[in-house]
Short mmCIF file of N, CA and C in Angstrom, two decimals:
data_model
loop_
_atom_site.label_atom_id
_atom_site.label_comp_id
_atom_site.label_asym_id
_atom_site.label_seq_id
_atom_site.Cartn_x
_atom_site.Cartn_y
_atom_site.Cartn_z
N MET A 238 30.03 3.83 -17.03
CA MET A 238 29.51 2.98 -17.78
C MET A 238 29.53 1.33 -17.39
N LEU A 239 28.46 0.87 -17.29
CA LEU A 239 28.43 -0.14 -16.56
C LEU A 239 28.75 -1.30 -17.86
N ASP A 240 29.66 -2.58 -17.47
CA ASP A 240 30.09 -3.21 -18.09
C ASP A 240 29.13 -4.65 -18.15
N LEU A 241 28.21 -4.76 -18.92
CA LEU A 241 27.43 -5.52 -19.23
C LEU A 241 27.81 -6.97 -19.31
N ASP A 242 28.84 -7.18 -20.24
CA ASP A 242 29.84 -8.43 -20.28
C ASP A 242 30.52 -8.88 -19.26
N ALA A 243 31.01 -7.93 -18.10
CA ALA A 243 31.42 -8.45 -17.03
C ALA A 243 30.37 -8.90 -16.29
N LEU A 244 29.42 -8.27 -16.27
CA LEU A 244 28.27 -8.55 -14.98
C LEU A 244 27.82 -9.83 -15.24
N ALA A 245 27.52 -9.93 -16.65
CA ALA A 245 26.86 -11.15 -16.87
C ALA A 245 27.41 -12.57 -17.30
N ASN A 246 28.81 -12.49 -17.10
CA ASN A 246 29.91 -13.53 -16.82
C ASN A 246 30.26 -13.64 -15.41
N HIS A 247 29.56 -13.76 -14.68
CA HIS A 247 29.64 -14.08 -13.26
C HIS A 247 30.72 -15.06 -13.10
N PRO A 248 31.88 -14.79 -12.65
CA PRO A 248 32.47 -16.40 -12.46
C PRO A 248 32.22 -17.38 -11.80
N MET A 249 31.45 -17.63 -11.11
CA MET A 249 30.75 -18.54 -10.24
C MET A 249 29.63 -18.88 -11.00
N LEU A 250 28.96 -18.62 -11.96
CA LEU A 250 27.50 -18.70 -12.19
C LEU A 250 27.85 -19.13 -13.62
N HIS A 251 26.71 -19.72 -14.42
CA HIS A 251 26.46 -20.16 -15.77
C HIS A 251 24.76 -19.62 -15.97
N ILE A 252 24.81 -18.93 -16.80
CA ILE A 252 23.54 -18.64 -17.05
C ILE A 252 23.17 -19.09 -18.31
N ARG A 253 21.90 -19.86 -18.44
CA ARG A 253 21.62 -20.90 -19.65
C ARG A 253 20.00 -20.92 -19.75
N ALA A 254 19.41 -21.21 -21.03
CA ALA A 254 18.23 -21.32 -21.27
C ALA A 254 17.37 -22.26 -20.33
N ALA A 255 16.26 -21.84 -19.54
CA ALA A 255 15.78 -22.95 -18.74
C ALA A 255 15.03 -24.10 -19.60
N THR A 256 14.89 -25.22 -19.08
CA THR A 256 14.06 -26.42 -19.90
C THR A 256 12.77 -26.75 -18.62
N ASP A 257 12.14 -27.37 -19.52
CA ASP A 257 11.09 -27.95 -18.32
C ASP A 257 11.53 -28.49 -17.49
N ALA A 258 12.53 -29.44 -17.42
CA ALA A 258 13.16 -30.43 -16.09
C ALA A 258 13.85 -29.38 -15.34
N ASP A 259 13.92 -28.07 -15.54
CA ASP A 259 14.35 -27.29 -14.44
C ASP A 259 13.12 -26.71 -13.55
N TRP A 260 11.91 -26.95 -13.78
CA TRP A 260 10.85 -26.63 -13.10
C TRP A 260 11.04 -26.55 -11.75
N PRO A 261 11.42 -27.73 -11.05
CA PRO A 261 11.19 -28.02 -9.75
C PRO A 261 12.04 -27.22 -9.20
N ALA A 262 13.20 -26.94 -9.54
CA ALA A 262 14.26 -26.19 -9.04
C ALA A 262 13.89 -24.55 -9.20
N ILE A 263 13.52 -24.35 -10.40
CA ILE A 263 12.71 -23.18 -10.21
C ILE A 263 11.95 -22.69 -9.42
N TRP A 264 10.90 -23.50 -9.29
CA TRP A 264 9.72 -23.45 -8.36
C TRP A 264 10.15 -23.38 -6.73
N SER A 265 11.40 -24.03 -6.71
CA SER A 265 11.97 -23.86 -5.11
C SER A 265 12.53 -22.35 -5.04
N VAL A 266 12.90 -21.78 -6.12
CA VAL A 266 13.56 -20.47 -6.01
C VAL A 266 12.35 -19.45 -6.05
N LEU A 267 11.19 -19.95 -6.59
CA LEU A 267 10.10 -18.74 -6.57
C LEU A 267 8.95 -18.65 -5.58
N GLU A 268 8.71 -20.04 -5.21
CA GLU A 268 7.87 -20.29 -3.90
C GLU A 268 8.37 -19.22 -3.01
N PRO A 269 9.04 -19.38 -2.36
CA PRO A 269 9.22 -18.60 -1.16
C PRO A 269 8.85 -16.82 -1.08
N THR A 270 9.42 -16.55 -2.62
CA THR A 270 9.40 -15.11 -3.13
C THR A 270 8.03 -14.80 -3.06
N PHE A 271 7.05 -15.72 -3.72
CA PHE A 271 5.94 -15.65 -4.00
C PHE A 271 4.69 -16.10 -2.75
N ARG A 272 5.24 -16.48 -1.80
CA ARG A 272 4.29 -16.62 -0.55
C ARG A 272 4.62 -15.49 0.42
N ARG A 273 5.57 -14.91 0.20
CA ARG A 273 6.05 -13.81 1.25
C ARG A 273 5.18 -12.57 0.55
N ALA A 274 4.91 -12.72 -0.54
CA ALA A 274 4.19 -11.49 -1.24
C ALA A 274 4.44 -9.94 -0.83
N ASP A 275 5.66 -9.85 -0.87
CA ASP A 275 6.26 -8.66 -0.69
C ASP A 275 7.00 -7.93 -1.57
N THR A 276 7.15 -9.09 -2.76
CA THR A 276 7.82 -8.07 -3.85
C THR A 276 7.19 -8.44 -5.44
N TYR A 277 5.95 -9.47 -5.56
CA TYR A 277 5.58 -9.91 -6.72
C TYR A 277 4.00 -9.76 -6.32
N THR A 278 3.31 -9.54 -7.37
CA THR A 278 2.02 -9.53 -7.12
C THR A 278 1.23 -10.60 -7.43
N TYR A 279 1.70 -12.05 -7.45
CA TYR A 279 1.38 -13.23 -7.29
C TYR A 279 0.72 -13.24 -5.78
N ALA A 280 -0.68 -13.92 -5.87
CA ALA A 280 -1.29 -14.22 -4.47
C ALA A 280 -0.21 -15.32 -4.08
N PRO A 281 -0.31 -15.07 -2.71
CA PRO A 281 0.57 -15.98 -1.85
C PRO A 281 0.19 -17.27 -1.69
N ASP A 282 -1.33 -17.48 -1.93
CA ASP A 282 -1.73 -18.80 -2.16
C ASP A 282 -1.66 -19.27 -3.66
N VAL A 283 -0.51 -18.83 -4.62
CA VAL A 283 -0.57 -19.06 -5.96
C VAL A 283 -0.41 -20.74 -6.13
N THR A 284 -1.25 -21.59 -6.93
CA THR A 284 -0.35 -22.91 -6.93
C THR A 284 0.82 -23.17 -7.87
N GLU A 285 1.36 -24.44 -7.49
CA GLU A 285 2.43 -24.68 -8.31
C GLU A 285 2.10 -24.57 -9.81
N GLU A 286 1.17 -24.96 -10.14
CA GLU A 286 0.71 -24.98 -11.66
C GLU A 286 0.43 -23.64 -12.22
N GLN A 287 -0.29 -22.74 -11.41
CA GLN A 287 -0.75 -21.74 -11.67
C GLN A 287 0.69 -20.63 -12.01
N ALA A 288 1.79 -20.87 -11.00
CA ALA A 288 3.15 -20.48 -11.22
C ALA A 288 3.88 -20.93 -12.22
N ARG A 289 3.90 -22.10 -12.58
CA ARG A 289 4.29 -22.90 -13.64
C ARG A 289 3.93 -22.37 -15.07
N HIS A 290 2.85 -22.09 -15.30
CA HIS A 290 1.84 -21.59 -16.34
C HIS A 290 2.50 -20.01 -16.66
N SER A 291 2.68 -19.42 -16.04
CA SER A 291 2.73 -17.85 -15.50
C SER A 291 4.56 -17.68 -15.95
N TRP A 292 5.03 -18.59 -15.44
CA TRP A 292 6.77 -18.39 -15.55
C TRP A 292 7.16 -18.91 -16.65
N MET A 293 6.63 -20.21 -17.09
CA MET A 293 7.25 -21.35 -17.75
C MET A 293 6.58 -21.20 -19.39
N LYS A 294 5.40 -21.11 -19.22
CA LYS A 294 4.79 -21.23 -20.68
C LYS A 294 4.26 -19.62 -21.25
N VAL A 295 4.14 -18.71 -20.92
CA VAL A 295 3.74 -17.35 -20.89
C VAL A 295 4.78 -16.71 -21.62
N PRO A 296 5.93 -16.75 -21.01
CA PRO A 296 7.09 -15.53 -21.47
C PRO A 296 7.80 -16.46 -22.82
N THR A 297 8.96 -15.39 -23.72
CA THR A 297 9.36 -15.66 -24.63
C THR A 297 10.28 -16.61 -24.63
N ALA A 298 10.88 -15.98 -23.40
CA ALA A 298 12.12 -16.89 -23.04
C ALA A 298 12.40 -17.30 -21.45
N ILE A 299 13.04 -17.86 -20.96
CA ILE A 299 13.39 -18.14 -19.59
C ILE A 299 14.66 -18.60 -19.34
N PHE A 300 15.28 -18.01 -18.31
CA PHE A 300 16.67 -18.37 -17.96
C PHE A 300 16.97 -18.91 -16.58
N VAL A 301 17.95 -19.37 -16.26
CA VAL A 301 18.29 -20.03 -14.98
C VAL A 301 19.80 -19.42 -14.71
N ALA A 302 20.04 -19.17 -13.75
CA ALA A 302 21.60 -18.84 -13.14
C ALA A 302 22.11 -20.16 -12.13
N CYS A 303 23.06 -20.86 -12.63
CA CYS A 303 23.07 -22.19 -11.97
C CYS A 303 24.67 -21.79 -11.31
N ASN A 304 24.92 -22.53 -10.28
CA ASN A 304 26.36 -22.40 -9.66
C ASN A 304 26.93 -23.62 -10.53
N ASP A 305 28.44 -23.53 -10.15
CA ASP A 305 29.34 -24.94 -10.57
C ASP A 305 28.87 -26.36 -10.45
N GLN A 306 27.98 -26.55 -9.44
CA GLN A 306 27.42 -27.85 -9.38
C GLN A 306 25.97 -28.25 -9.72
N GLY A 307 25.47 -27.01 -10.94
CA GLY A 307 24.35 -26.77 -11.33
C GLY A 307 23.29 -26.34 -10.52
N ALA A 308 23.20 -26.29 -9.32
CA ALA A 308 22.11 -25.87 -8.73
C ALA A 308 21.75 -24.70 -9.37
N VAL A 309 20.19 -24.53 -9.08
CA VAL A 309 19.92 -23.25 -9.94
C VAL A 309 19.65 -22.28 -8.49
N LEU A 310 20.42 -20.88 -8.77
CA LEU A 310 20.24 -19.83 -7.99
C LEU A 310 19.51 -18.76 -7.91
N GLY A 311 18.50 -18.89 -9.27
CA GLY A 311 17.98 -17.44 -9.57
C GLY A 311 17.58 -17.85 -11.30
N THR A 312 16.32 -17.17 -11.66
CA THR A 312 15.58 -17.37 -12.71
C THR A 312 15.23 -16.12 -13.23
N TYR A 313 14.83 -15.80 -14.60
CA TYR A 313 14.23 -14.66 -14.97
C TYR A 313 13.19 -15.06 -16.15
N VAL A 314 12.53 -14.21 -16.43
CA VAL A 314 11.66 -14.69 -17.60
C VAL A 314 11.95 -12.89 -18.72
N LEU A 315 11.64 -13.03 -20.06
CA LEU A 315 11.89 -12.31 -20.88
C LEU A 315 10.86 -12.46 -21.76
N ARG A 316 9.92 -11.11 -22.19
CA ARG A 316 8.94 -11.25 -22.94
C ARG A 316 8.66 -9.92 -23.69
N PRO A 317 7.76 -9.65 -24.74
CA PRO A 317 7.61 -8.28 -24.95
C PRO A 317 6.65 -7.67 -24.03
N ASN A 318 6.76 -6.26 -23.81
CA ASN A 318 6.13 -5.58 -22.65
C ASN A 318 4.41 -5.60 -22.93
N GLN A 319 4.46 -5.22 -24.46
CA GLN A 319 3.21 -5.14 -25.08
C GLN A 319 3.14 -5.83 -26.22
N PRO A 320 1.94 -5.93 -26.74
CA PRO A 320 1.68 -6.75 -28.36
C PRO A 320 1.94 -5.39 -29.36
N GLY A 321 2.18 -5.85 -30.44
CA GLY A 321 1.89 -5.26 -31.60
C GLY A 321 3.16 -3.99 -31.68
N GLN A 322 2.30 -2.88 -31.37
CA GLN A 322 3.26 -1.71 -31.75
C GLN A 322 4.27 -1.21 -30.41
N GLY A 323 3.84 -1.90 -29.49
CA GLY A 323 4.86 -1.82 -28.05
C GLY A 323 5.80 -3.26 -27.80
N SER A 324 5.80 -4.40 -29.16
CA SER A 324 6.57 -5.18 -28.93
C SER A 324 7.99 -4.77 -28.78
N HIS A 325 8.56 -3.75 -29.44
CA HIS A 325 9.63 -3.49 -29.29
C HIS A 325 10.48 -3.28 -28.04
N VAL A 326 9.73 -3.27 -27.00
CA VAL A 326 9.97 -2.98 -25.71
C VAL A 326 10.09 -4.12 -24.70
N SER A 327 10.81 -4.64 -24.10
CA SER A 327 10.99 -5.84 -23.61
C SER A 327 10.54 -5.66 -21.93
N ASN A 328 10.05 -6.64 -21.13
CA ASN A 328 9.88 -6.68 -19.86
C ASN A 328 10.73 -8.03 -19.60
N CYS A 329 11.16 -7.80 -18.19
CA CYS A 329 11.67 -9.15 -17.54
C CYS A 329 11.22 -9.20 -16.00
N GLY A 330 10.97 -10.43 -15.65
CA GLY A 330 11.11 -10.40 -13.88
C GLY A 330 12.09 -11.76 -13.58
N TYR A 331 12.65 -11.03 -12.34
CA TYR A 331 13.82 -11.94 -11.89
C TYR A 331 13.56 -12.04 -10.59
N VAL A 332 13.96 -13.52 -10.38
CA VAL A 332 13.69 -14.01 -8.75
C VAL A 332 14.99 -14.71 -8.54
N VAL A 333 16.00 -14.47 -7.26
CA VAL A 333 16.86 -15.13 -6.69
C VAL A 333 16.74 -15.62 -5.70
N SER A 334 17.16 -17.00 -5.35
CA SER A 334 16.96 -17.62 -4.15
C SER A 334 17.60 -16.96 -2.66
N ASP A 335 16.55 -17.33 -2.01
CA ASP A 335 17.15 -16.91 -0.44
C ASP A 335 18.59 -17.04 0.10
N ALA A 336 19.01 -18.28 -0.52
CA ALA A 336 20.33 -18.34 -0.27
C ALA A 336 21.35 -18.12 -0.99
N ALA A 337 21.16 -17.28 -2.42
CA ALA A 337 21.94 -16.37 -2.78
C ALA A 337 22.06 -15.20 -3.01
N ARG A 338 21.56 -14.66 -2.05
CA ARG A 338 21.18 -13.12 -1.99
C ARG A 338 22.59 -12.55 -1.79
N GLY A 339 22.96 -11.31 -2.52
CA GLY A 339 24.14 -10.79 -2.08
C GLY A 339 25.49 -11.42 -2.45
N MET A 340 25.34 -12.33 -3.47
CA MET A 340 26.41 -13.04 -4.06
C MET A 340 26.32 -12.48 -5.56
N GLY A 341 25.75 -11.41 -6.04
CA GLY A 341 25.58 -10.82 -7.42
C GLY A 341 24.73 -11.47 -8.35
N VAL A 342 24.07 -12.29 -8.46
CA VAL A 342 23.06 -13.03 -9.01
C VAL A 342 22.26 -12.24 -9.50
N ALA A 343 21.48 -11.67 -9.06
CA ALA A 343 20.67 -10.36 -9.78
C ALA A 343 20.95 -9.65 -10.70
N SER A 344 22.26 -9.23 -10.31
CA SER A 344 23.21 -8.23 -11.48
C SER A 344 23.37 -8.84 -12.71
N ALA A 345 23.83 -10.17 -12.44
CA ALA A 345 24.25 -11.05 -13.30
C ALA A 345 23.03 -11.39 -14.37
N LEU A 346 21.96 -11.71 -13.62
CA LEU A 346 20.67 -12.15 -14.56
C LEU A 346 20.19 -10.91 -15.39
N CYS A 347 20.31 -9.63 -14.60
CA CYS A 347 20.03 -8.56 -15.31
C CYS A 347 20.73 -7.77 -16.52
N ALA A 348 22.18 -8.07 -16.34
CA ALA A 348 23.28 -7.84 -17.18
C ALA A 348 22.75 -8.86 -18.53
N HIS A 349 22.67 -10.12 -18.19
CA HIS A 349 22.30 -11.18 -19.09
C HIS A 349 21.14 -11.26 -19.90
N SER A 350 20.22 -10.71 -19.20
CA SER A 350 18.66 -10.39 -19.94
C SER A 350 19.21 -8.90 -20.89
N GLN A 351 19.62 -8.01 -20.69
CA GLN A 351 19.68 -6.85 -21.69
C GLN A 351 20.32 -7.15 -22.66
N GLN A 352 21.63 -8.31 -22.54
CA GLN A 352 22.16 -8.81 -23.89
C GLN A 352 21.18 -9.45 -24.54
N GLU A 353 20.36 -10.37 -23.87
CA GLU A 353 19.42 -11.27 -24.61
C GLU A 353 18.44 -10.18 -25.36
N ALA A 354 18.04 -9.45 -24.73
CA ALA A 354 16.86 -8.36 -25.55
C ALA A 354 17.35 -7.69 -26.42
N LEU A 355 18.79 -7.45 -26.52
CA LEU A 355 19.50 -6.67 -27.39
C LEU A 355 19.43 -7.77 -28.86
N ARG A 356 19.79 -9.06 -28.71
CA ARG A 356 20.09 -9.88 -29.39
C ARG A 356 18.30 -10.30 -29.97
N MET A 357 17.38 -10.47 -29.37
CA MET A 357 16.32 -10.77 -29.95
C MET A 357 15.41 -9.53 -30.34
N GLY A 358 16.20 -8.55 -30.38
CA GLY A 358 15.70 -7.03 -31.19
C GLY A 358 14.67 -5.95 -30.40
N PHE A 359 15.03 -6.40 -29.18
CA PHE A 359 14.21 -5.51 -28.59
C PHE A 359 15.36 -3.86 -28.49
N ARG A 360 14.73 -3.15 -28.66
CA ARG A 360 15.07 -1.67 -28.26
C ARG A 360 15.03 -0.87 -26.84
N ALA A 361 14.73 -1.61 -26.07
CA ALA A 361 14.54 -1.14 -24.40
C ALA A 361 14.01 -2.02 -23.37
N MET A 362 13.70 -1.98 -22.32
CA MET A 362 13.26 -2.64 -21.13
C MET A 362 12.80 -1.95 -20.51
N GLN A 363 11.50 -2.43 -19.90
CA GLN A 363 10.61 -2.12 -18.67
C GLN A 363 10.17 -2.67 -17.55
N PHE A 364 10.40 -2.30 -16.66
CA PHE A 364 9.74 -2.94 -15.59
C PHE A 364 8.36 -2.33 -15.07
N ASN A 365 7.43 -2.90 -15.23
CA ASN A 365 6.03 -2.40 -14.90
C ASN A 365 5.54 -2.09 -13.50
N PHE A 366 6.27 -2.67 -12.62
CA PHE A 366 5.56 -3.17 -11.27
C PHE A 366 6.58 -2.94 -10.15
N VAL A 367 7.61 -2.33 -9.77
CA VAL A 367 8.33 -2.39 -9.01
C VAL A 367 8.35 -1.95 -7.64
N VAL A 368 7.80 -2.82 -6.45
CA VAL A 368 7.28 -2.59 -5.62
C VAL A 368 8.42 -1.42 -4.62
N SER A 369 7.90 -0.19 -4.27
CA SER A 369 8.77 1.03 -3.61
C SER A 369 9.64 0.45 -2.69
N THR A 370 8.83 -0.44 -1.57
CA THR A 370 9.75 -0.77 -0.34
C THR A 370 10.38 -2.27 -0.58
N ASN A 371 10.58 -2.64 -2.05
CA ASN A 371 11.86 -3.35 -2.13
C ASN A 371 13.12 -2.48 -2.94
N GLU A 372 13.55 -1.84 -1.82
CA GLU A 372 14.73 -1.01 -2.05
C GLU A 372 15.81 -1.97 -2.41
N GLY A 373 16.30 -2.97 -2.29
CA GLY A 373 17.53 -3.52 -2.99
C GLY A 373 17.32 -3.55 -4.15
N ALA A 374 16.11 -3.93 -4.67
CA ALA A 374 15.96 -4.11 -6.09
C ALA A 374 15.67 -2.59 -6.86
N VAL A 375 15.48 -1.63 -6.02
CA VAL A 375 15.09 -0.30 -7.14
C VAL A 375 16.83 0.18 -6.98
N ARG A 376 17.26 0.09 -6.16
CA ARG A 376 18.83 0.43 -5.87
C ARG A 376 19.55 0.03 -7.06
N LEU A 377 19.64 -1.36 -7.20
CA LEU A 377 20.00 -2.26 -8.08
C LEU A 377 19.71 -1.83 -9.65
N TRP A 378 18.32 -1.89 -10.20
CA TRP A 378 17.84 -1.37 -11.38
C TRP A 378 18.69 -0.19 -11.58
N ARG A 379 18.10 0.88 -10.67
CA ARG A 379 19.05 2.54 -10.88
C ARG A 379 20.27 2.21 -11.08
N LYS A 380 21.13 1.43 -10.62
CA LYS A 380 22.82 1.01 -10.64
C LYS A 380 22.66 0.34 -12.20
N MET A 381 21.97 -0.31 -12.65
CA MET A 381 21.87 -0.96 -13.90
C MET A 381 21.62 -0.08 -14.96
N GLY A 382 21.16 1.35 -15.04
CA GLY A 382 20.76 2.32 -15.60
C GLY A 382 19.28 1.90 -15.89
N PHE A 383 18.52 2.05 -15.21
CA PHE A 383 16.83 2.04 -15.41
C PHE A 383 16.41 3.27 -14.53
N GLU A 384 15.58 4.02 -15.00
CA GLU A 384 14.90 5.11 -14.49
C GLU A 384 13.71 4.99 -14.06
N ILE A 385 13.18 5.62 -12.59
CA ILE A 385 12.21 5.47 -12.14
C ILE A 385 11.05 6.76 -13.36
N VAL A 386 10.34 5.99 -14.19
CA VAL A 386 9.68 6.89 -15.18
C VAL A 386 7.97 7.17 -15.17
N GLY A 387 7.54 6.66 -13.81
CA GLY A 387 6.72 6.78 -13.36
C GLY A 387 6.11 6.29 -12.02
N THR A 388 5.24 6.66 -10.92
CA THR A 388 4.76 5.88 -9.93
C THR A 388 3.47 5.56 -9.63
N LEU A 389 3.12 4.74 -9.30
CA LEU A 389 1.93 4.14 -9.16
C LEU A 389 1.25 4.50 -7.70
N PRO A 390 0.56 5.03 -7.49
CA PRO A 390 0.66 5.69 -5.91
C PRO A 390 -0.22 4.41 -5.34
N GLY A 391 -0.05 3.91 -4.39
CA GLY A 391 -0.55 2.65 -3.52
C GLY A 391 -1.08 1.64 -4.18
N ALA A 392 -0.11 1.17 -5.19
CA ALA A 392 -0.98 0.34 -6.29
C ALA A 392 -0.37 -1.30 -5.39
N PHE A 393 0.35 -1.49 -4.59
CA PHE A 393 0.92 -2.75 -3.94
C PHE A 393 0.31 -2.69 -2.71
N ARG A 394 -0.44 -4.06 -2.38
CA ARG A 394 -0.72 -4.55 -1.27
C ARG A 394 0.01 -4.96 -0.05
N HIS A 395 1.16 -4.45 0.34
CA HIS A 395 1.92 -5.18 1.07
C HIS A 395 1.59 -5.65 2.34
N PRO A 396 2.16 -7.16 2.78
CA PRO A 396 1.37 -7.63 3.80
C PRO A 396 1.75 -7.11 4.77
N ARG A 397 2.93 -6.27 5.29
CA ARG A 397 3.10 -5.30 6.38
C ARG A 397 2.98 -4.10 6.46
N HIS A 398 3.10 -3.43 5.46
CA HIS A 398 3.25 -1.80 5.22
C HIS A 398 1.90 -1.49 4.66
N GLY A 399 1.12 -2.33 4.34
CA GLY A 399 -0.14 -1.78 3.46
C GLY A 399 -0.25 -1.54 2.25
N PHE A 400 -0.59 -0.36 1.87
CA PHE A 400 -0.61 -0.22 0.21
C PHE A 400 0.54 1.05 -0.02
N VAL A 401 1.44 0.63 -0.73
CA VAL A 401 2.52 1.05 -0.57
C VAL A 401 2.81 1.60 -2.58
N ASP A 402 3.62 2.44 -2.87
CA ASP A 402 3.76 2.62 -4.05
C ASP A 402 4.44 1.87 -4.84
N ALA A 403 4.12 1.68 -6.16
CA ALA A 403 4.89 1.07 -7.17
C ALA A 403 5.33 1.69 -8.32
N TYR A 404 6.80 1.50 -8.73
CA TYR A 404 7.56 2.38 -9.69
C TYR A 404 7.28 1.63 -11.07
N VAL A 405 7.32 1.91 -12.38
CA VAL A 405 7.41 1.93 -13.49
C VAL A 405 8.84 2.46 -13.90
N MET A 406 10.08 0.98 -14.24
CA MET A 406 11.30 1.83 -14.73
C MET A 406 11.51 1.21 -16.10
N PHE A 407 12.66 2.26 -16.58
CA PHE A 407 12.53 2.13 -17.80
C PHE A 407 14.04 2.11 -18.35
N LYS A 408 14.57 1.49 -19.62
CA LYS A 408 16.13 1.57 -20.10
C LYS A 408 15.85 1.87 -21.49
N GLN A 409 16.46 2.68 -21.92
CA GLN A 409 16.78 2.34 -23.66
C GLN A 409 18.07 1.56 -23.73
N LEU A 410 17.71 0.37 -24.60
CA LEU A 410 19.05 -0.35 -24.85
C LEU A 410 19.34 -0.22 -25.97
N GLN A 411 18.81 0.52 -27.07
CA GLN A 411 19.45 1.02 -28.29
C GLN A 411 19.02 2.41 -28.34
N GLN A 412 19.19 3.22 -28.89
CA GLN A 412 18.77 4.63 -29.65
C GLN A 412 17.49 4.39 -30.52
N PRO A 413 16.41 4.93 -30.25
CA PRO A 413 15.26 4.90 -31.02
C PRO A 413 15.42 5.55 -32.74
#
């Protein structure tokens, strides 16, 4: 059984709610990932303003993971996966800076997001579009208790691999 508290309380990270003042640092984390166009569906030429609206204005909650010096190493958004009768299932998106990969930031963000989702009253979490070639993310989400519950054949246009599958991944956070 995963200890979400231990994972969320990474000894070298501070996860907190993002503020508007964090946007430049968040954009510096998001932009390289979005420009690569190999894990997110954002167009590689997404403008900063489009990304800001999508990441900072639409979600219910936005968080950042900072090191001891206050540098933003990663971010996530948390929102209902669907409106109305599906609003008890949460959805998240995570991005970790290239410099912080392999340091446990994604694990800490995922653990924190599950705790926040429960605190906010969500009963489950669903990732709608995990690119199959993003093997590190697929492996991590499985380790964090998510299951692949569906495959969307050829749903993602990868810049190097062409059309690849995307997965729907799901985890029950509390019993129905």
